[in-house]
Amino acid sequence: MIRASLVLALAATSVAASAQDARIVERFYDAGKIVRIEGRTKVQATIQFGEDEHIENVAIGDSEAWQVTPNKRANLLFVKPLAPNASTNMTVVTDRHTYLFDLVASAGAKPLYVLRFTYPEEPKPAVRMAESGAPTEDEIAAITQPQAVTDPAELNFAWEGKGDRKLLPARTYDDGSATFLAWPAGSPVPAILIKDAAGTEGPVNFTVRGDVIVVDGVPREIVLRSGKDAATLINSGPAKAAPPSPQAALARSDMPISGENR
């Protein structure tokens, strides 16, 4: 009897400690607030958005200093500083909201493991449909063909994969302006990197359309990394557009950003 009581007491203590773990944070969503994330090198943080919410675009000020990767469902974002004192801003646009972040790394930062957003109660779907009316033809097309292009004949499928096979996407192609990557269902998405003129690897800006990740620009080579594993995608098609450099990504992120919800 005493042993059973002791086991129950220890279990209760464990649950209480877990509930009070300062490394797991809940934040109420407020479109007018900037969320500060303090990071430390070699410690990855997970930003968790709503279950029915999907990331559409991520823009980061200094893409050389922070690694940012979405999950397959596009409702989680994994962020990790690559430099000890890296500081920048990040904007995440989903199909429901726009989020503004300050990313600050330091050696003495308290590691954050999970940042989970909570939201105000919203009208039931039936009420929202009644208020908004029927979807337009353009909205239906965007849902059913999220990566549609004007002329499929213009797509370039001449991409070759090398390295660790489990990191490679099932499909890779470009339309001359953007590169499309699609992984098999259930597969984790690795970090997506390109090299600048000096050969330094850095993350790129991307959007998520359905099950496809759309990388801004058409680089000649894309590097995929997950821990110590690496793979490379090589574009052997005709040169059409230069890959965006980290400096170009920084310039784009300095443009005015609307704080309105999407």
mmCIF file of C-alpha atoms in Angstrom:
data_model
loop_
_atom_site.group_PDB
_atom_site.id
_atom_site.type_symbol
_atom_site.label_atom_id
_atom_site.label_comp_id
_atom_site.label_asym_id
_atom_site.label_seq_id
_atom_site.Cartn_x
_atom_site.Cartn_y
_atom_site.Cartn_z
ATOM 1 C CA MET A 1 0.000 0.000 0.000
ATOM 2 C CA ILE A 2 2.834 2.350 0.938
ATOM 3 C CA ARG A 3 4.666 1.455 -2.273
ATOM 4 C CA ALA A 4 1.562 2.198 -4.383
ATOM 5 C CA SER A 5 1.092 5.547 -2.661
ATOM 6 C CA LEU A 6 4.740 6.411 -3.287
ATOM 7 C CA VAL A 7 4.420 5.570 -6.997
ATOM 8 C CA LEU A 8 1.329 7.775 -7.313
ATOM 9 C CA ALA A 9 3.071 10.622 -5.507
ATOM 10 C CA LEU A 10 6.102 10.404 -7.797
ATOM 11 C CA ALA A 11 3.862 10.326 -10.882
ATOM 12 C CA ALA A 12 1.981 13.409 -9.698
ATOM 13 C CA THR A 13 5.266 15.222 -9.063
ATOM 14 C CA SER A 14 6.516 14.314 -12.553
ATOM 15 C CA VAL A 15 3.347 15.649 -14.225
ATOM 16 C CA ALA A 16 3.517 18.871 -12.234
ATOM 17 C CA ALA A 17 7.162 19.415 -13.149
ATOM 18 C CA SER A 18 6.378 18.833 -16.829
ATOM 19 C CA ALA A 19 3.500 21.308 -16.717
ATOM 20 C CA GLN A 20 5.831 23.944 -15.217
ATOM 21 C CA ASP A 21 8.755 23.375 -17.600
ATOM 22 C CA ALA A 22 9.919 26.846 -18.606
ATOM 23 C CA ARG A 23 11.267 25.526 -21.913
ATOM 24 C CA ILE A 24 7.715 24.937 -23.180
ATOM 25 C CA VAL A 25 5.867 28.236 -23.639
ATOM 26 C CA GLU A 26 2.310 29.078 -24.673
ATOM 27 C CA ARG A 27 1.657 32.475 -26.218
ATOM 28 C CA PHE A 28 -1.744 33.999 -27.008
ATOM 29 C CA TYR A 29 -1.763 35.180 -30.637
ATOM 30 C CA ASP A 30 -1.870 38.960 -31.059
ATOM 31 C CA ALA A 31 -1.358 40.366 -34.566
ATOM 32 C CA GLY A 32 -0.009 43.619 -33.112
ATOM 33 C CA LYS A 33 2.739 42.049 -31.009
ATOM 34 C CA ILE A 34 6.270 41.000 -31.975
ATOM 35 C CA VAL A 35 7.306 37.687 -30.424
ATOM 36 C CA ARG A 36 10.868 37.432 -29.129
ATOM 37 C CA ILE A 37 12.606 34.054 -29.336
ATOM 38 C CA GLU A 38 15.896 33.691 -27.496
ATOM 39 C CA GLY A 39 18.125 30.967 -28.888
ATOM 40 C CA ARG A 40 21.413 29.243 -28.282
ATOM 41 C CA THR A 41 23.633 27.430 -30.776
ATOM 42 C CA LYS A 42 23.072 23.661 -30.988
ATOM 43 C CA VAL A 43 19.593 24.052 -29.457
ATOM 44 C CA GLN A 44 16.616 23.860 -31.833
ATOM 45 C CA ALA A 45 13.255 25.471 -31.006
ATOM 46 C CA THR A 46 9.880 24.441 -32.420
ATOM 47 C CA ILE A 47 7.193 27.027 -33.193
ATOM 48 C CA GLN A 48 3.778 25.371 -33.200
ATOM 49 C CA PHE A 49 0.892 27.045 -35.021
ATOM 50 C CA GLY A 50 -2.784 26.052 -35.049
ATOM 51 C CA GLU A 51 -3.699 22.494 -36.064
ATOM 52 C CA ASP A 52 -5.770 23.763 -39.022
ATOM 53 C CA GLU A 53 -3.172 26.388 -39.987
ATOM 54 C CA HIS A 54 -0.535 26.018 -42.719
ATOM 55 C CA ILE A 55 2.617 28.021 -43.394
ATOM 56 C CA GLU A 56 2.605 29.792 -46.767
ATOM 57 C CA ASN A 57 5.688 32.024 -46.601
ATOM 58 C CA VAL A 58 8.724 32.535 -44.365
ATOM 59 C CA ALA A 59 11.044 35.537 -44.710
ATOM 60 C CA ILE A 60 14.081 36.015 -42.482
ATOM 61 C CA GLY A 61 16.392 39.018 -42.267
ATOM 62 C CA ASP A 62 19.710 37.183 -41.879
ATOM 63 C CA SER A 63 19.364 33.784 -43.518
ATOM 64 C CA GLU A 64 23.051 32.971 -42.911
ATOM 65 C CA ALA A 65 22.776 33.180 -39.121
ATOM 66 C CA TRP A 66 19.523 31.259 -38.475
ATOM 67 C CA GLN A 67 18.333 27.928 -39.892
ATOM 68 C CA VAL A 68 14.558 27.763 -40.458
ATOM 69 C CA THR A 69 12.782 24.580 -41.631
ATOM 70 C CA PRO A 70 9.057 23.666 -41.772
ATOM 71 C CA ASN A 71 7.600 20.217 -41.171
ATOM 72 C CA LYS A 72 5.690 18.279 -43.849
ATOM 73 C CA ARG A 73 2.257 19.439 -42.623
ATOM 74 C CA ALA A 74 3.500 23.056 -42.582
ATOM 75 C CA ASN A 75 2.110 23.794 -39.117
ATOM 76 C CA LEU A 76 5.470 23.574 -37.314
ATOM 77 C CA LEU A 77 8.598 25.660 -37.853
ATOM 78 C CA PHE A 78 12.007 24.568 -36.548
ATOM 79 C CA VAL A 79 14.435 27.436 -35.851
ATOM 80 C CA LYS A 80 18.061 27.253 -34.746
ATOM 81 C CA PRO A 81 20.802 29.906 -34.544
ATOM 82 C CA LEU A 82 23.964 29.103 -36.484
ATOM 83 C CA ALA A 83 26.072 31.854 -34.893
ATOM 84 C CA PRO A 84 26.579 32.528 -31.150
ATOM 85 C CA ASN A 85 25.248 36.109 -31.147
ATOM 86 C CA ALA A 86 22.987 36.111 -34.206
ATOM 87 C CA SER A 87 20.133 38.615 -34.108
ATOM 88 C CA THR A 88 17.523 39.170 -36.833
ATOM 89 C CA ASN A 89 13.799 39.321 -37.524
ATOM 90 C CA MET A 90 11.459 36.815 -39.159
ATOM 91 C CA THR A 91 7.992 37.031 -40.679
ATOM 92 C CA VAL A 92 5.790 33.955 -41.044
ATOM 93 C CA VAL A 93 2.629 34.140 -43.146
ATOM 94 C CA THR A 94 0.118 31.304 -42.826
ATOM 95 C CA ASP A 95 -3.281 30.781 -44.401
ATOM 96 C CA ARG A 96 -4.799 32.250 -41.238
ATOM 97 C CA HIS A 97 -2.440 34.787 -39.664
ATOM 98 C CA THR A 98 0.761 36.820 -39.972
ATOM 99 C CA TYR A 99 3.417 36.465 -37.261
ATOM 100 C CA LEU A 100 6.344 38.777 -36.504
ATOM 101 C CA PHE A 101 9.381 37.505 -34.595
ATOM 102 C CA ASP A 102 12.640 38.813 -33.175
ATOM 103 C CA LEU A 103 15.266 36.054 -33.158
ATOM 104 C CA VAL A 104 18.058 36.702 -30.648
ATOM 105 C CA ALA A 105 20.877 34.262 -29.875
ATOM 106 C CA SER A 106 23.331 34.448 -26.997
ATOM 107 C CA ALA A 107 25.545 32.040 -25.074
ATOM 108 C CA GLY A 108 23.601 32.652 -21.859
ATOM 109 C CA ALA A 109 20.112 32.368 -23.336
ATOM 110 C CA LYS A 110 17.677 30.006 -21.639
ATOM 111 C CA PRO A 111 16.891 27.365 -24.278
ATOM 112 C CA LEU A 112 13.357 27.368 -25.673
ATOM 113 C CA TYR A 113 12.126 23.976 -26.832
ATOM 114 C CA VAL A 114 8.528 24.699 -27.871
ATOM 115 C CA LEU A 115 6.589 27.909 -28.495
ATOM 116 C CA ARG A 116 2.913 27.046 -28.870
ATOM 117 C CA PHE A 117 0.356 29.630 -29.984
ATOM 118 C CA THR A 118 -3.193 29.759 -28.645
ATOM 119 C CA TYR A 119 -5.965 31.700 -30.354
ATOM 120 C CA PRO A 120 -9.225 33.511 -29.613
ATOM 121 C CA GLU A 121 -12.360 31.484 -30.187
ATOM 122 C CA GLU A 122 -13.556 31.819 -33.777
ATOM 123 C CA PRO A 123 -17.017 31.408 -35.324
ATOM 124 C CA LYS A 124 -18.005 27.903 -36.326
ATOM 125 C CA PRO A 125 -17.213 26.991 -39.976
ATOM 126 C CA ALA A 126 -20.890 27.108 -40.991
ATOM 127 C CA VAL A 127 -21.167 30.661 -39.685
ATOM 128 C CA ARG A 128 -18.011 31.737 -41.489
ATOM 129 C CA MET A 129 -19.276 30.286 -44.774
ATOM 130 C CA ALA A 130 -22.574 32.102 -44.392
ATOM 131 C CA GLU A 131 -20.776 35.385 -43.730
ATOM 132 C CA SER A 132 -18.200 35.064 -46.501
ATOM 133 C CA GLY A 133 -20.392 33.538 -49.192
ATOM 134 C CA ALA A 134 -19.449 30.854 -51.731
ATOM 135 C CA PRO A 135 -15.794 30.639 -52.844
ATOM 136 C CA THR A 136 -14.864 32.245 -56.146
ATOM 137 C CA GLU A 137 -13.535 30.298 -59.145
ATOM 138 C CA ASP A 138 -10.039 31.651 -58.452
ATOM 139 C CA GLU A 139 -10.175 30.425 -54.842
ATOM 140 C CA ILE A 140 -11.276 26.958 -55.965
ATOM 141 C CA ALA A 141 -8.437 26.822 -58.516
ATOM 142 C CA ALA A 142 -5.900 27.867 -55.880
ATOM 143 C CA ILE A 143 -7.026 25.033 -53.607
ATOM 144 C CA THR A 144 -7.204 22.283 -56.215
ATOM 145 C CA GLN A 145 -4.085 23.324 -58.145
ATOM 146 C CA PRO A 146 -1.809 25.074 -55.643
ATOM 147 C CA GLN A 147 1.277 24.869 -57.843
ATOM 148 C CA ALA A 148 -0.417 25.341 -61.226
ATOM 149 C CA VAL A 149 1.521 27.110 -63.995
ATOM 150 C CA THR A 150 0.397 28.765 -67.215
ATOM 151 C CA ASP A 151 2.142 26.306 -69.536
ATOM 152 C CA PRO A 152 3.268 22.898 -68.177
ATOM 153 C CA ALA A 153 5.569 22.543 -71.191
ATOM 154 C CA GLU A 154 7.750 25.264 -69.671
ATOM 155 C CA LEU A 155 8.567 23.149 -66.599
ATOM 156 C CA ASN A 156 12.142 21.891 -66.235
ATOM 157 C CA PHE A 157 12.425 18.396 -64.708
ATOM 158 C CA ALA A 158 16.157 18.054 -65.455
ATOM 159 C CA TRP A 159 17.217 17.824 -61.809
ATOM 160 C CA GLU A 160 19.592 15.128 -60.533
ATOM 161 C CA GLY A 161 19.829 14.005 -56.905
ATOM 162 C CA LYS A 162 23.067 12.867 -55.247
ATOM 163 C CA GLY A 163 24.017 11.905 -51.704
ATOM 164 C CA ASP A 164 21.788 10.524 -48.950
ATOM 165 C CA ARG A 165 18.706 9.181 -50.750
ATOM 166 C CA LYS A 166 16.374 9.569 -47.787
ATOM 167 C CA LEU A 167 16.824 13.352 -47.898
ATOM 168 C CA LEU A 168 15.917 13.689 -51.581
ATOM 169 C CA PRO A 169 12.422 14.843 -52.598
ATOM 170 C CA ALA A 170 10.179 12.603 -54.687
ATOM 171 C CA ARG A 171 9.810 15.376 -57.298
ATOM 172 C CA THR A 172 11.974 18.351 -58.216
ATOM 173 C CA TYR A 173 11.247 20.801 -61.015
ATOM 174 C CA ASP A 174 11.270 24.523 -61.796
ATOM 175 C CA ASP A 175 9.336 26.956 -63.961
ATOM 176 C CA GLY A 176 12.195 29.380 -64.611
ATOM 177 C CA SER A 177 11.292 31.582 -61.647
ATOM 178 C CA ALA A 178 10.879 29.187 -58.724
ATOM 179 C CA THR A 179 11.914 25.654 -57.786
ATOM 180 C CA PHE A 180 9.338 23.103 -56.572
ATOM 181 C CA LEU A 181 10.224 20.322 -54.109
ATOM 182 C CA ALA A 182 7.822 17.578 -52.975
ATOM 183 C CA TRP A 183 8.706 14.867 -50.440
ATOM 184 C CA PRO A 184 6.806 11.588 -49.929
ATOM 185 C CA ALA A 185 3.989 11.714 -47.385
ATOM 186 C CA GLY A 186 5.311 11.337 -43.856
ATOM 187 C CA SER A 187 8.914 12.149 -44.761
ATOM 188 C CA PRO A 188 10.681 14.844 -42.696
ATOM 189 C CA VAL A 189 11.793 17.903 -44.657
ATOM 190 C CA PRO A 190 15.553 18.625 -44.377
ATOM 191 C CA ALA A 191 17.136 22.059 -44.244
ATOM 192 C CA ILE A 192 17.134 23.587 -47.754
ATOM 193 C CA LEU A 193 20.299 25.556 -48.532
ATOM 194 C CA ILE A 194 22.051 27.233 -51.453
ATOM 195 C CA LYS A 195 25.594 28.550 -51.840
ATOM 196 C CA ASP A 196 26.470 32.190 -52.387
ATOM 197 C CA ALA A 197 29.284 33.433 -54.638
ATOM 198 C CA ALA A 198 31.836 32.645 -51.922
ATOM 199 C CA GLY A 199 30.573 29.078 -51.560
ATOM 200 C CA THR A 200 28.944 29.692 -48.168
ATOM 201 C CA GLU A 201 25.739 27.763 -47.572
ATOM 202 C CA GLY A 202 22.667 29.638 -46.378
ATOM 203 C CA PRO A 203 18.892 29.059 -46.091
ATOM 204 C CA VAL A 204 16.539 30.452 -48.728
ATOM 205 C CA ASN A 205 13.126 32.047 -48.597
ATOM 206 C CA PHE A 206 10.332 29.675 -49.528
ATOM 207 C CA THR A 207 6.570 29.264 -49.601
ATOM 208 C CA VAL A 208 4.453 26.199 -48.900
ATOM 209 C CA ARG A 209 1.683 25.355 -51.390
ATOM 210 C CA GLY A 210 -0.222 22.259 -50.449
ATOM 211 C CA ASP A 211 2.359 19.451 -50.222
ATOM 212 C CA VAL A 212 4.945 21.349 -52.277
ATOM 213 C CA ILE A 213 7.728 23.614 -50.997
ATOM 214 C CA VAL A 214 8.426 26.449 -53.447
ATOM 215 C CA VAL A 215 11.948 27.879 -53.267
ATOM 216 C CA ASP A 216 12.414 31.453 -54.463
ATOM 217 C CA GLY A 217 14.549 31.432 -57.628
ATOM 218 C CA VAL A 218 16.166 28.670 -59.704
ATOM 219 C CA PRO A 219 19.642 27.852 -58.357
ATOM 220 C CA ARG A 220 22.054 25.546 -60.172
ATOM 221 C CA GLU A 221 22.511 23.518 -56.993
ATOM 222 C CA ILE A 222 20.499 22.955 -53.813
ATOM 223 C CA VAL A 223 22.024 21.404 -50.686
ATOM 224 C CA LEU A 224 19.826 19.363 -48.322
ATOM 225 C CA ARG A 225 21.028 18.695 -44.773
ATOM 226 C CA SER A 226 19.688 16.884 -41.726
ATOM 227 C CA GLY A 227 22.228 16.577 -38.928
ATOM 228 C CA LYS A 228 25.335 14.945 -40.418
ATOM 229 C CA ASP A 229 23.452 13.651 -43.478
ATOM 230 C CA ALA A 230 23.583 15.602 -46.742
ATOM 231 C CA ALA A 231 22.324 15.413 -50.310
ATOM 232 C CA THR A 232 22.539 17.643 -53.368
ATOM 233 C CA LEU A 233 20.069 18.545 -56.116
ATOM 234 C CA ILE A 234 21.790 19.591 -59.356
ATOM 235 C CA ASN A 235 19.957 21.553 -62.034
ATOM 236 C CA SER A 236 21.121 20.304 -65.435
ATOM 237 C CA GLY A 237 18.482 22.236 -67.354
ATOM 238 C CA PRO A 238 19.052 25.503 -69.235
ATOM 239 C CA ALA A 239 20.081 28.486 -67.122
ATOM 240 C CA LYS A 240 17.117 30.829 -66.668
ATOM 241 C CA ALA A 241 17.397 32.706 -63.396
ATOM 242 C CA ALA A 242 20.152 33.289 -60.878
ATOM 243 C CA PRO A 243 19.603 31.934 -57.372
ATOM 244 C CA PRO A 244 18.703 34.518 -54.702
ATOM 245 C CA SER A 245 21.664 35.296 -52.455
ATOM 246 C CA PRO A 246 21.306 35.702 -48.688
ATOM 247 C CA GLN A 247 21.933 39.424 -49.226
ATOM 248 C CA ALA A 248 18.982 39.574 -51.646
ATOM 249 C CA ALA A 249 16.802 37.777 -49.123
ATOM 250 C CA LEU A 250 17.821 40.356 -46.518
ATOM 251 C CA ALA A 251 16.925 43.213 -48.856
ATOM 252 C CA ARG A 252 13.490 41.708 -49.499
ATOM 253 C CA SER A 253 12.841 41.285 -45.788
ATOM 254 C CA ASP A 254 13.492 45.010 -45.210
ATOM 255 C CA MET A 255 10.441 45.929 -47.292
ATOM 256 C CA PRO A 256 7.367 47.134 -45.331
ATOM 257 C CA ILE A 257 5.340 44.205 -43.978
ATOM 258 C CA SER A 258 1.600 44.408 -43.474
ATOM 259 C CA GLY A 259 0.487 43.433 -39.971
ATOM 260 C CA GLU A 260 -3.002 42.462 -41.069
ATOM 261 C CA ASN A 261 -4.146 38.869 -40.731
ATOM 262 C CA ARG A 262 -4.244 36.796 -43.854
#
